[in-house]
Structure formats: C-alpha cells, structure tokens
Amino acid sequence: ENETLKKRLSTAGEAAVNLQAAEERIRELEDKIFAREAERKKLHNLVSELRGNVRVAVRVRPLLGKEVEQEASNGNGQGVVECDKKTQFVSLARADPKKEDFNVEYDKVFDTKTSQEDVFDDVCDLVQSALDGYQVCIFSYGQTGSGKTHTMQGGSGDMRGLIPRAVEQILATAEAMKEDGWEYTITTSFLEIYNETVNDLFKVAGGVGDEKYTIRQTSAGVEIDGLEKE
C-alpha cells in the first residue's frame, strides 16, 4: 500500500509540474499572439496611411428607365459618363460639341459594371482599421437618384451594400478573435442629419422624435449627446 501511495504521489507531482509547464507555455504563446496582433495593427494602419487618410472614389451607375430611352433618342452622348479604371479618370461628355470633355481624376473609379462586392472590397480595410481602434468614416455623397442608398444600404443577397457588409465583417471578426483572447463590446447609434437637424433614427423608429442634439468635437472624436445606443 505504501508503494502504491508513493507511486500515486509521484504521478501527481509529475502531473503538477507538467501542468505548470503547460500553463507557462500557454502564457508565452498568448504573449506572442498579442505582440504579433499589435504589429499587424501597426502595419495595417501604415498601409492605410500610405493609401491616403482621405480617399475620394466615384461610382457611376448605369442609365435607368427613361434615361436609356432619352439617350437612344438623342444619340448625341450628352451627359454620358466614361470611366477609365486604370487611370482613375472620369470623363463627362459636354452638351456643346465644341467644348472638350470634362475630365476628373479620383483615388478610385467604379464603373457601371462594378458589383456591390467590388465596392466593399475596396473599403473593407477601413472596417478592419475601425476594429483595430482607429476612427473611420465612410460616407456617400451625391444628388438625389445618383445611387447613394444603393451603395450604402443596397438590397438582399449579393446586392447588400456597404453598411450590412461592414456589420457582417465586424461581427465575424469579433467572433473569430475570441479564440485569441480578445473580447469586443459593440454599441451602435443610427442617425441622419437632414436640413442641419440631427434625427435619432432609433428613437424615431420607437415613436420618439423631435429632440435637440448637440454635436461636439472631443479628444475621442465626434460626440452627439443624447443619442440612443444599442
């Protein structure tokens, strides 16, 4: 019995030593993971800065409905936009044939055949920058009917726009990073600025509206007091 007890104690001691060694090894690997993740963030941000902290892209939508009929009947190319994705130039045909076409250069050009996925592929690195802790803003600007809502919100399936695709990337990355010991707390607000008035769309959807909000610039970024966050 004494010999059996000694063997069990010896085995237990070896197990304790092995467990301690394994825990130390785990800590070493975790430290390496965190160090490499910090280096990845640094390099990713450097690449983003080299591409430009402010980038301007243009997306040209195809002619729709009556526009196709009007262009077919006019046949003069008035208002037709030509894109060159290689040189990043957009050319707008003048109504007056005596005048030269109006050419503009952008950081990125999306022509009429560009898919929703193609557009998101060009900005997904900015979503990753937001996950890394950097402040990021992506917005669409243009006149009514130019395709802003289609690009940002889109439809279902492959027609999803930037907003749903960005949310999907954020949630998928947060879930994947759990295995490396990272934990994300995600809050969101949903607002519009219309006629210089801030509208909290979360509260509007809940039947509450007509509140006044103050936009403040702080060291942490832009803050809007009183917004509903979920």
Coordinates of N, CA and C in Angstrom, one line a residue:
E1 N 0.8 -1.2 0.0 CA 0.0 0.0 0.0 C 0.9 1.3 0.0
N2 N 2.0 1.2 0.8 CA 2.9 2.4 0.8 C 3.5 2.7 -0.5
E3 N 3.9 1.6 -1.2 CA 4.5 1.7 -2.6 C 3.4 2.3 -3.5
T4 N 2.2 1.8 -3.4 CA 1.1 2.3 -4.3 C 0.9 3.8 -4.1
L5 N 0.9 4.2 -2.8 CA 0.7 5.6 -2.4 C 1.8 6.5 -2.9
K6 N 3.1 6.0 -2.8 CA 4.2 6.7 -3.3 C 4.1 6.9 -4.8
K7 N 3.7 5.9 -5.5 CA 3.6 6.0 -7.0 C 2.6 7.0 -7.3
R8 N 1.4 7.0 -6.6 CA 0.4 8.0 -6.9 C 0.8 9.4 -6.6
L9 N 1.6 9.6 -5.5 CA 2.1 10.9 -5.1 C 3.1 11.4 -6.2
S10 N 3.9 10.4 -6.6 CA 4.9 10.8 -7.6 C 4.2 11.2 -8.9
T11 N 3.2 10.4 -9.3 CA 2.5 10.7 -10.5 C 1.8 12.1 -10.4
A12 N 1.2 12.3 -9.2 CA 0.5 13.6 -9.0 C 1.5 14.7 -9.1
G13 N 2.7 14.5 -8.5 CA 3.7 15.6 -8.6 C 4.2 15.9 -10.0
E14 N 4.4 14.8 -10.8 CA 4.8 15.0 -12.2 C 3.7 15.7 -12.9
A15 N 2.4 15.3 -12.7 CA 1.3 16.0 -13.3 C 1.3 17.5 -13.0
A16 N 1.5 17.8 -11.7 CA 1.5 19.2 -11.3 C 2.6 20.0 -12.0
V17 N 3.8 19.4 -12.1 CA 4.9 20.0 -12.8 C 4.6 20.2 -14.3
N18 N 4.1 19.2 -14.9 CA 3.7 19.3 -16.3 C 2.6 20.3 -16.6
L19 N 1.7 20.4 -15.6 CA 0.6 21.4 -15.7 C 1.2 22.8 -15.6
Q20 N 2.1 23.0 -14.7 CA 2.7 24.3 -14.6 C 3.5 24.7 -15.8
A21 N 4.2 23.7 -16.4 CA 5.0 24.0 -17.6 C 4.1 24.3 -18.7
A22 N 2.9 23.6 -18.8 CA 2.0 23.8 -19.9 C 1.3 25.2 -19.7
E23 N 1.0 25.6 -18.5 CA 0.5 27.0 -18.3 C 1.5 28.1 -18.7
E24 N 2.7 27.9 -18.3 CA 3.8 28.8 -18.7 C 3.9 28.9 -20.2
R25 N 3.8 27.8 -20.9 CA 3.9 27.8 -22.3 C 2.7 28.5 -23.0
I26 N 1.5 28.3 -22.4 CA 0.3 29.0 -22.9 C 0.5 30.5 -22.7
R27 N 1.0 30.9 -21.6 CA 1.2 32.4 -21.4 C 2.2 32.9 -22.4
E28 N 3.3 32.1 -22.7 CA 4.3 32.6 -23.7 C 3.6 32.7 -25.1
L29 N 2.8 31.7 -25.4 CA 2.1 31.8 -26.7 C 1.1 32.9 -26.8
E30 N 0.4 33.2 -25.7 CA -0.5 34.3 -25.7 C 0.2 35.6 -25.8
D31 N 1.3 35.8 -25.2 CA 2.1 37.0 -25.3 C 2.6 37.2 -26.7
K32 N 3.0 36.1 -27.4 CA 3.4 36.2 -28.8 C 2.2 36.6 -29.7
I33 N 1.1 36.0 -29.4 CA -0.1 36.3 -30.2 C -0.5 37.8 -30.1
F34 N -0.5 38.3 -28.8 CA -0.8 39.7 -28.6 C 0.3 40.6 -29.3
A35 N 1.5 40.3 -29.2 CA 2.6 41.1 -29.8 C 2.5 41.1 -31.3
R36 N 2.2 39.9 -31.9 CA 2.0 39.9 -33.4 C 0.8 40.6 -33.8
E37 N -0.3 40.6 -33.0 CA -1.5 41.3 -33.3 C -1.2 42.8 -33.3
A38 N -0.5 43.2 -32.3 CA -0.1 44.7 -32.2 C 0.7 45.1 -33.4
E39 N 1.6 44.2 -33.9 CA 2.5 44.5 -35.0 C 1.6 44.6 -36.3
R40 N 0.6 43.6 -36.4 CA -0.3 43.6 -37.5 C -1.1 44.9 -37.6
K41 N -1.6 45.4 -36.5 CA -2.3 46.6 -36.4 C -1.5 47.8 -36.9
K42 N -0.3 47.8 -36.4 CA 0.6 48.9 -36.8 C 0.9 48.9 -38.3
L43 N 1.2 47.8 -38.9 CA 1.5 47.7 -40.3 C 0.2 48.0 -41.1
H44 N -0.9 47.4 -40.7 CA -2.2 47.7 -41.4 C -2.5 49.2 -41.4
N45 N -2.3 49.9 -40.3 CA -2.5 51.3 -40.3 C -1.6 52.1 -41.2
L46 N -0.3 51.6 -41.2 CA 0.7 52.2 -42.1 C 0.3 52.1 -43.5
V47 N -0.2 50.9 -43.9 CA -0.6 50.7 -45.3 C -1.8 51.7 -45.6
S48 N -2.7 51.8 -44.7 CA -3.9 52.6 -44.9 C -3.5 54.1 -45.0
E49 N -2.5 54.5 -44.2 CA -2.0 55.9 -44.4 C -1.3 56.1 -45.7
L50 N -0.6 55.1 -46.2 CA 0.1 55.2 -47.5 C -0.9 55.3 -48.6
R51 N -2.0 54.6 -48.5 CA -3.1 54.7 -49.5 C -3.8 56.1 -49.4
G52 N -3.7 56.7 -48.3 CA -4.3 58.1 -48.1 C -5.3 58.0 -47.0
N53 N -5.2 59.0 -46.0 CA -6.1 59.0 -44.9 C -7.5 59.5 -45.4
V54 N -7.5 60.3 -46.5 CA -8.7 60.7 -47.1 C -8.7 60.3 -48.5
R55 N -9.7 59.4 -48.9 CA -9.8 58.9 -50.2 C -11.1 59.3 -50.8
V56 N -11.1 59.7 -52.1 CA -12.3 60.0 -52.8 C -12.5 59.1 -53.9
A57 N -13.6 58.4 -53.9 CA -13.9 57.5 -55.0 C -15.2 57.9 -55.7
V58 N -15.4 57.5 -56.9 CA -16.6 57.8 -57.6 C -17.2 56.5 -58.2
R59 N -18.5 56.4 -58.1 CA -19.2 55.3 -58.7 C -20.2 55.8 -59.6
V60 N -20.1 55.3 -60.8 CA -21.1 55.7 -61.9 C -22.1 54.6 -62.1
R61 N -23.4 55.0 -61.9 CA -24.4 54.0 -62.1 C -24.8 53.9 -63.5
P62 N -25.4 52.8 -64.0 CA -25.8 52.7 -65.4 C -27.1 53.6 -65.6
L63 N -27.4 53.9 -66.9 CA -28.6 54.6 -67.2 C -29.8 53.7 -66.8
L64 N -30.8 54.3 -66.3 CA -32.0 53.6 -65.9 C -33.3 54.1 -66.6
G65 N -34.2 53.2 -66.9 CA -35.5 53.5 -67.4 C -35.6 54.5 -68.5
K66 N -36.2 55.7 -68.2 CA -36.3 56.7 -69.3 C -35.0 57.3 -69.7
E67 N -34.0 57.2 -68.9 CA -32.7 57.7 -69.3 C -32.1 56.9 -70.5
V68 N -32.4 55.6 -70.5 CA -31.9 54.8 -71.6 C -32.7 55.3 -72.9
E69 N -34.0 55.5 -72.8 CA -34.8 55.9 -73.9 C -34.3 57.3 -74.4
Q70 N -34.1 58.2 -73.5 CA -33.7 59.5 -73.9 C -32.3 59.5 -74.6
E71 N -31.4 58.7 -74.0 CA -30.1 58.6 -74.7 C -30.2 58.0 -76.1
A72 N -31.1 57.0 -76.2 CA -31.2 56.4 -77.5 C -31.9 57.3 -78.5
S73 N -32.8 58.2 -78.0 CA -33.4 59.1 -79.0 C -32.5 60.3 -79.3
N74 N -31.8 60.8 -78.3 CA -30.9 61.9 -78.5 C -29.7 61.5 -79.4
G75 N -29.0 60.5 -79.0 CA -27.9 59.9 -79.7 C -26.7 60.9 -79.8
N76 N -26.6 61.9 -79.0 CA -25.5 62.8 -79.0 C -24.5 62.6 -77.9
G77 N -24.8 61.7 -77.0 CA -23.8 61.4 -75.9 C -23.8 62.4 -74.8
Q78 N -24.8 63.3 -74.9 CA -24.9 64.4 -73.8 C -25.1 63.7 -72.5
G79 N -24.3 64.1 -71.5 CA -24.4 63.6 -70.2 C -23.8 62.2 -70.0
V80 N -23.3 61.6 -71.0 CA -22.7 60.2 -70.9 C -21.4 60.3 -70.2
V81 N -21.2 59.4 -69.2 CA -20.0 59.4 -68.4 C -19.2 58.2 -68.8
E82 N -17.9 58.4 -69.1 CA -17.0 57.4 -69.5 C -15.9 57.2 -68.4
C83 N -15.7 56.0 -68.0 CA -14.8 55.7 -66.8 C -13.6 55.0 -67.3
D84 N -12.4 55.3 -66.8 CA -11.2 54.6 -67.1 C -10.6 54.1 -65.7
K85 N -10.9 52.8 -65.4 CA -10.5 52.3 -64.1 C -9.0 52.2 -63.9
K86 N -8.2 52.2 -65.0 CA -6.8 52.1 -64.9 C -6.1 53.4 -64.5
T87 N -6.6 54.5 -65.2 CA -6.0 55.8 -64.9 C -6.8 56.5 -63.8
Q88 N -8.0 56.0 -63.4 CA -8.8 56.6 -62.4 C -9.4 57.9 -62.8
F89 N -9.6 58.0 -64.1 CA -10.2 59.3 -64.7 C -11.7 59.0 -65.0
V90 N -12.5 60.0 -64.8 CA -13.9 60.0 -65.3 C -14.1 61.2 -66.3
S91 N -14.7 60.9 -67.4 CA -14.9 61.9 -68.4 C -16.4 62.1 -68.7
L92 N -16.8 63.3 -68.6 CA -18.2 63.7 -68.8 C -18.4 64.4 -70.1
A93 N -19.2 63.8 -71.0 CA -19.3 64.4 -72.3 C -20.1 65.7 -72.3
R94 N -19.6 66.8 -72.9 CA -20.2 68.1 -72.9 C -21.4 68.1 -73.9
A95 N -22.4 68.9 -73.5 CA -23.6 69.1 -74.4 C -23.1 69.8 -75.7
D96 N -22.2 70.7 -75.6 CA -21.7 71.5 -76.7 C -20.5 70.8 -77.3
P97 N -20.6 70.3 -78.5 CA -19.5 69.5 -79.1 C -18.3 70.3 -79.3
K98 N -18.4 71.7 -79.3 CA -17.2 72.5 -79.4 C -16.3 72.5 -78.2
K99 N -16.9 72.1 -77.1 CA -16.2 72.1 -75.8 C -15.6 70.7 -75.5
E100 N -14.4 70.7 -74.9 CA -13.8 69.5 -74.6 C -14.5 68.8 -73.4
D101 N -14.4 67.4 -73.4 CA -15.0 66.7 -72.3 C -14.4 67.1 -71.0
F102 N -15.2 67.0 -69.9 CA -14.8 67.4 -68.6 C -14.2 66.1 -67.9
N103 N -12.9 66.2 -67.6 CA -12.2 65.0 -67.0 C -11.8 65.3 -65.6
V104 N -12.1 64.3 -64.7 CA -11.8 64.4 -63.3 C -11.1 63.1 -62.8
E105 N -10.0 63.3 -62.0 CA -9.3 62.2 -61.5 C -9.7 61.9 -60.1
Y106 N -9.8 60.6 -59.7 CA -10.2 60.2 -58.4 C -9.2 59.2 -57.8
D107 N -9.3 58.9 -56.5 CA -8.5 57.8 -56.0 C -8.9 56.5 -56.4
K108 N -10.2 56.4 -56.8 CA -10.8 55.1 -57.2 C -12.0 55.4 -58.1
V109 N -12.1 54.6 -59.2 CA -13.2 54.8 -60.1 C -14.0 53.4 -60.2
F110 N -15.3 53.5 -59.9 CA -16.1 52.3 -60.1 C -17.0 52.6 -61.3
D111 N -16.9 51.8 -62.3 CA -17.8 52.0 -63.5 C -19.2 51.3 -63.3
T112 N -19.9 51.4 -64.4 CA -21.3 50.9 -64.3 C -21.4 49.4 -64.1
K113 N -20.3 48.7 -64.3 CA -20.4 47.2 -64.1 C -19.9 46.8 -62.8
T114 N -19.5 47.7 -61.9 CA -18.9 47.4 -60.6 C -20.0 46.8 -59.7
S115 N -19.7 45.6 -59.1 CA -20.6 45.0 -58.2 C -20.6 45.6 -56.8
Q116 N -21.5 45.2 -56.0 CA -21.5 45.7 -54.6 C -20.3 45.1 -53.8
E117 N -20.0 43.9 -54.2 CA -18.8 43.2 -53.5 C -17.5 43.9 -53.9
D118 N -17.4 44.3 -55.1 CA -16.2 45.0 -55.6 C -16.0 46.3 -54.8
V119 N -17.1 47.1 -54.6 CA -17.0 48.3 -53.8 C -16.6 48.1 -52.4
F120 N -17.2 47.0 -51.8 CA -16.8 46.7 -50.4 C -15.4 46.3 -50.3
D121 N -14.9 45.5 -51.2 CA -13.5 45.0 -51.2 C -12.5 46.2 -51.1
D122 N -12.9 47.3 -51.6 CA -12.0 48.4 -51.7 C -12.0 49.2 -50.3
V123 N -13.0 49.0 -49.5 CA -13.1 49.8 -48.2 C -13.1 48.8 -47.0
C124 N -13.0 47.5 -47.2 CA -13.1 46.6 -46.1 C -11.8 46.8 -45.1
D125 N -10.7 47.3 -45.7 CA -9.6 47.6 -44.9 C -9.8 48.7 -43.9
L126 N -10.7 49.6 -44.2 CA -11.1 50.7 -43.3 C -12.0 50.1 -42.1
V127 N -12.8 49.1 -42.4 CA -13.6 48.5 -41.4 C -12.6 47.8 -40.4
Q128 N -11.6 47.1 -40.9 CA -10.6 46.5 -40.1 C -9.9 47.5 -39.2
S129 N -9.6 48.7 -39.8 CA -9.0 49.8 -39.0 C -9.9 50.2 -37.9
A130 N -11.2 50.3 -38.1 CA -12.1 50.6 -37.0 C -12.0 49.5 -35.9
L131 N -12.0 48.3 -36.3 CA -11.8 47.2 -35.3 C -10.5 47.3 -34.6
D132 N -9.5 47.8 -35.2 CA -8.2 48.0 -34.5 C -8.1 49.2 -33.6
G133 N -9.2 50.0 -33.6 CA -9.3 51.1 -32.6 C -9.1 52.5 -33.3
Y134 N -9.0 52.5 -34.6 CA -8.9 53.8 -35.3 C -10.2 54.4 -35.7
Q135 N -10.3 55.7 -35.7 CA -11.6 56.3 -36.1 C -11.7 56.3 -37.6
V136 N -12.8 55.9 -38.1 CA -13.1 55.7 -39.5 C -14.4 56.3 -39.9
C137 N -14.5 56.9 -41.0 CA -15.8 57.4 -41.6 C -15.9 57.1 -43.0
I138 N -16.9 56.4 -43.4 CA -17.2 56.1 -44.8 C -18.6 56.7 -45.1
F139 N -18.7 57.6 -46.1 CA -20.0 58.2 -46.4 C -20.1 58.4 -47.9
S140 N -21.4 58.4 -48.3 CA -21.7 58.6 -49.8 C -22.3 59.9 -50.0
Y141 N -21.9 60.6 -51.1 CA -22.4 62.0 -51.3 C -22.8 62.0 -52.8
G142 N -23.9 62.7 -53.0 CA -24.3 62.9 -54.4 C -25.8 63.4 -54.5
Q143 N -26.2 63.7 -55.7 CA -27.5 64.3 -55.8 C -28.6 63.2 -55.7
T144 N -29.8 63.5 -55.6 CA -30.9 62.6 -55.5 C -31.0 61.7 -56.8
G145 N -31.0 60.4 -56.5 CA -31.1 59.5 -57.7 C -29.8 59.0 -58.2
S146 N -28.7 59.4 -57.5 CA -27.3 59.1 -58.0 C -26.9 57.7 -57.6
G147 N -27.6 57.1 -56.6 CA -27.3 55.7 -56.2 C -26.7 55.6 -54.8
K148 N -26.8 56.7 -54.0 CA -26.2 56.6 -52.6 C -26.8 55.5 -51.8
T149 N -28.1 55.4 -51.7 CA -28.7 54.4 -50.9 C -28.4 53.0 -51.4
H150 N -28.3 52.8 -52.7 CA -28.0 51.5 -53.3 C -26.6 51.1 -52.8
T151 N -25.6 52.0 -52.9 CA -24.3 51.7 -52.5 C -24.1 51.5 -51.0
M152 N -24.8 52.3 -50.2 CA -24.6 52.2 -48.7 C -25.5 51.1 -48.1
Q153 N -26.7 51.0 -48.5 CA -27.6 50.0 -47.9 C -27.9 48.8 -48.9
G154 N -28.2 49.1 -50.1 CA -28.4 48.1 -51.1 C -29.6 47.3 -50.8
G155 N -29.6 46.0 -51.3 CA -30.8 45.1 -51.2 C -30.4 43.9 -50.4
S156 N -30.9 42.8 -50.9 CA -30.6 41.5 -50.2 C -29.6 40.7 -51.0
G157 N -29.1 39.6 -50.4 CA -28.1 38.7 -51.1 C -26.9 39.5 -51.6
D158 N -26.6 39.2 -52.9 CA -25.4 39.9 -53.5 C -25.5 41.4 -53.6
M159 N -26.7 41.9 -53.5 CA -27.0 43.3 -53.6 C -26.8 44.1 -52.3
R160 N -26.4 43.4 -51.3 CA -26.1 44.1 -50.0 C -25.1 45.2 -50.2
G161 N -25.3 46.3 -49.5 CA -24.5 47.5 -49.6 C -23.3 47.5 -48.6
L162 N -22.7 48.7 -48.4 CA -21.5 48.8 -47.5 C -21.9 48.6 -46.1
I163 N -23.1 49.1 -45.7 CA -23.4 49.1 -44.2 C -23.7 47.6 -43.8
P164 N -24.5 46.8 -44.4 CA -24.7 45.4 -43.9 C -23.4 44.6 -44.1
R165 N -22.6 44.8 -45.1 CA -21.4 44.1 -45.3 C -20.4 44.5 -44.2
A166 N -20.3 45.7 -43.8 CA -19.4 46.2 -42.7 C -19.8 45.6 -41.4
V167 N -21.1 45.5 -41.1 CA -21.6 44.9 -39.9 C -21.3 43.5 -39.8
E168 N -21.4 42.8 -41.0 CA -21.1 41.4 -41.0 C -19.6 41.1 -40.7
Q169 N -18.8 42.0 -41.3 CA -17.3 41.8 -41.1 C -17.0 42.1 -39.6
I170 N -17.6 43.1 -39.0 CA -17.3 43.4 -37.6 C -17.7 42.2 -36.7
L171 N -18.9 41.7 -36.9 CA -19.4 40.6 -36.1 C -18.5 39.3 -36.3
A172 N -18.2 39.1 -37.5 CA -17.4 37.9 -37.8 C -16.0 38.0 -37.2
T173 N -15.4 39.1 -37.3 CA -14.0 39.3 -36.8 C -14.1 39.2 -35.2
A174 N -15.1 39.9 -34.6 CA -15.2 39.8 -33.2 C -15.4 38.4 -32.7
E175 N -16.1 37.6 -33.4 CA -16.3 36.2 -33.0 C -15.0 35.4 -33.2
A176 N -14.3 35.6 -34.3 CA -13.1 34.9 -34.6 C -12.0 35.2 -33.6
M177 N -12.0 36.5 -33.1 CA -10.9 36.9 -32.2 C -11.1 36.4 -30.8
K178 N -12.3 35.9 -30.5 CA -12.5 35.3 -29.2 C -11.5 34.2 -28.9
E179 N -11.1 33.4 -29.9 CA -10.2 32.3 -29.8 C -8.8 32.8 -29.3
D180 N -8.5 34.0 -29.6 CA -7.2 34.6 -29.3 C -7.2 35.4 -28.0
G181 N -8.4 35.3 -27.3 CA -8.5 36.0 -26.0 C -9.0 37.4 -26.1
W182 N -9.4 37.9 -27.3 CA -9.9 39.3 -27.4 C -11.4 39.2 -27.2
E183 N -11.9 40.3 -26.6 CA -13.4 40.5 -26.4 C -13.8 41.9 -26.9
Y184 N -14.8 41.9 -27.7 CA -15.3 43.2 -28.2 C -16.6 43.5 -27.6
T185 N -16.8 44.8 -27.2 CA -18.1 45.3 -26.8 C -18.6 46.3 -27.9
I186 N -19.7 46.0 -28.5 CA -20.1 46.7 -29.7 C -21.4 47.5 -29.4
T187 N -21.3 48.8 -29.5 CA -22.5 49.6 -29.4 C -22.7 50.4 -30.7
T188 N -23.9 50.7 -31.1 CA -24.2 51.4 -32.3 C -25.3 52.5 -32.1
S189 N -25.2 53.6 -32.9 CA -26.2 54.6 -33.0 C -26.6 54.7 -34.5
F190 N -27.8 55.3 -34.7 CA -28.3 55.3 -36.1 C -28.9 56.7 -36.2
L191 N -28.3 57.6 -37.0 CA -28.9 58.9 -37.1 C -28.8 59.5 -38.5
E192 N -29.5 60.5 -38.8 CA -29.4 61.2 -40.0 C -29.3 62.7 -39.7
I193 N -28.7 63.4 -40.6 CA -28.6 64.9 -40.5 C -29.4 65.4 -41.7
Y194 N -30.5 66.0 -41.5 CA -31.4 66.5 -42.6 C -31.7 67.9 -42.3
N195 N -31.4 68.8 -43.3 CA -31.7 70.2 -43.2 C -31.0 70.8 -41.9
E196 N -29.8 70.3 -41.6 CA -29.0 70.7 -40.5 C -29.6 70.3 -39.1
T197 N -30.5 69.3 -39.2 CA -31.1 68.8 -38.0 C -30.7 67.4 -37.8
V198 N -30.3 67.0 -36.5 CA -30.0 65.6 -36.2 C -31.2 64.9 -35.8
N199 N -31.5 63.8 -36.5 CA -32.6 62.9 -36.1 C -32.1 61.5 -35.7
D200 N -32.4 61.1 -34.5 CA -32.0 59.8 -34.0 C -33.0 58.8 -34.5
L201 N -32.6 58.0 -35.5 CA -33.5 57.1 -36.1 C -33.9 55.9 -35.3
F202 N -33.1 55.6 -34.2 CA -33.5 54.5 -33.3 C -34.8 55.0 -32.5
K203 N -34.7 56.3 -32.1 CA -35.9 56.9 -31.3 C -37.1 57.1 -32.2
V204 N -36.8 57.5 -33.5 CA -37.9 57.7 -34.4 C -38.6 56.4 -34.7
A205 N -37.8 55.3 -34.8 CA -38.4 54.0 -35.1 C -39.3 53.6 -33.8
G206 N -38.9 54.0 -32.6 CA -39.6 53.7 -31.4 C -40.7 54.6 -31.1
G207 N -41.0 55.6 -32.0 CA -42.1 56.5 -31.8 C -41.7 57.8 -31.1
V208 N -40.4 58.0 -30.8 CA -39.9 59.2 -30.1 C -39.1 60.0 -31.1
G209 N -39.4 61.3 -31.1 CA -38.6 62.2 -32.0 C -38.6 63.6 -31.6
D210 N -38.2 64.5 -32.5 CA -38.3 66.0 -32.2 C -37.4 66.4 -31.1
E211 N -36.3 65.7 -30.8 CA -35.4 66.1 -29.7 C -34.2 66.9 -30.3
K212 N -33.6 67.7 -29.5 CA -32.5 68.5 -30.0 C -31.2 67.9 -29.5
Y213 N -30.2 67.8 -30.4 CA -29.0 67.1 -30.1 C -27.8 68.1 -30.4
T214 N -26.8 68.0 -29.6 CA -25.6 68.8 -29.7 C -24.4 68.0 -30.2
I215 N -23.8 68.5 -31.3 CA -22.6 67.8 -31.9 C -21.4 68.4 -31.3
R216 N -20.5 67.6 -30.7 CA -19.3 68.1 -30.0 C -18.1 67.4 -30.6
Q217 N -17.0 68.2 -30.7 CA -15.7 67.6 -31.1 C -14.9 67.4 -29.9
T218 N -14.6 66.2 -29.5 CA -13.8 65.9 -28.3 C -12.5 65.2 -28.7
S219 N -11.6 64.9 -27.7 CA -10.4 64.3 -28.0 C -10.6 62.8 -28.5
A220 N -11.8 62.3 -28.1 CA -12.1 60.9 -28.6 C -12.8 60.9 -29.9
G221 N -13.1 62.1 -30.5 CA -13.8 62.1 -31.7 C -15.0 62.9 -31.6
V222 N -15.9 62.7 -32.6 CA -17.2 63.5 -32.6 C -18.2 62.8 -31.7
E223 N -18.8 63.6 -30.8 CA -19.8 63.1 -29.9 C -21.1 63.8 -30.1
I224 N -22.2 63.1 -30.0 CA -23.5 63.7 -30.1 C -24.3 63.3 -28.9
D225 N -24.6 64.3 -28.0 CA -25.2 64.0 -26.7 C -26.6 63.5 -26.9
G226 N -27.0 62.5 -26.1 CA -28.4 62.0 -26.1 C -28.8 61.0 -27.1
L227 N -27.9 60.6 -27.9 CA -28.3 59.6 -28.9 C -28.6 58.2 -28.3
E228 N -29.6 57.6 -28.8 CA -29.9 56.2 -28.4 C -28.8 55.3 -28.9
K229 N -28.3 54.4 -28.0 CA -27.2 53.5 -28.4 C -27.7 52.0 -28.0
E230 N -27.4 51.1 -28.9 CA -27.8 49.7 -28.7 C -26.7 48.8 -29.0

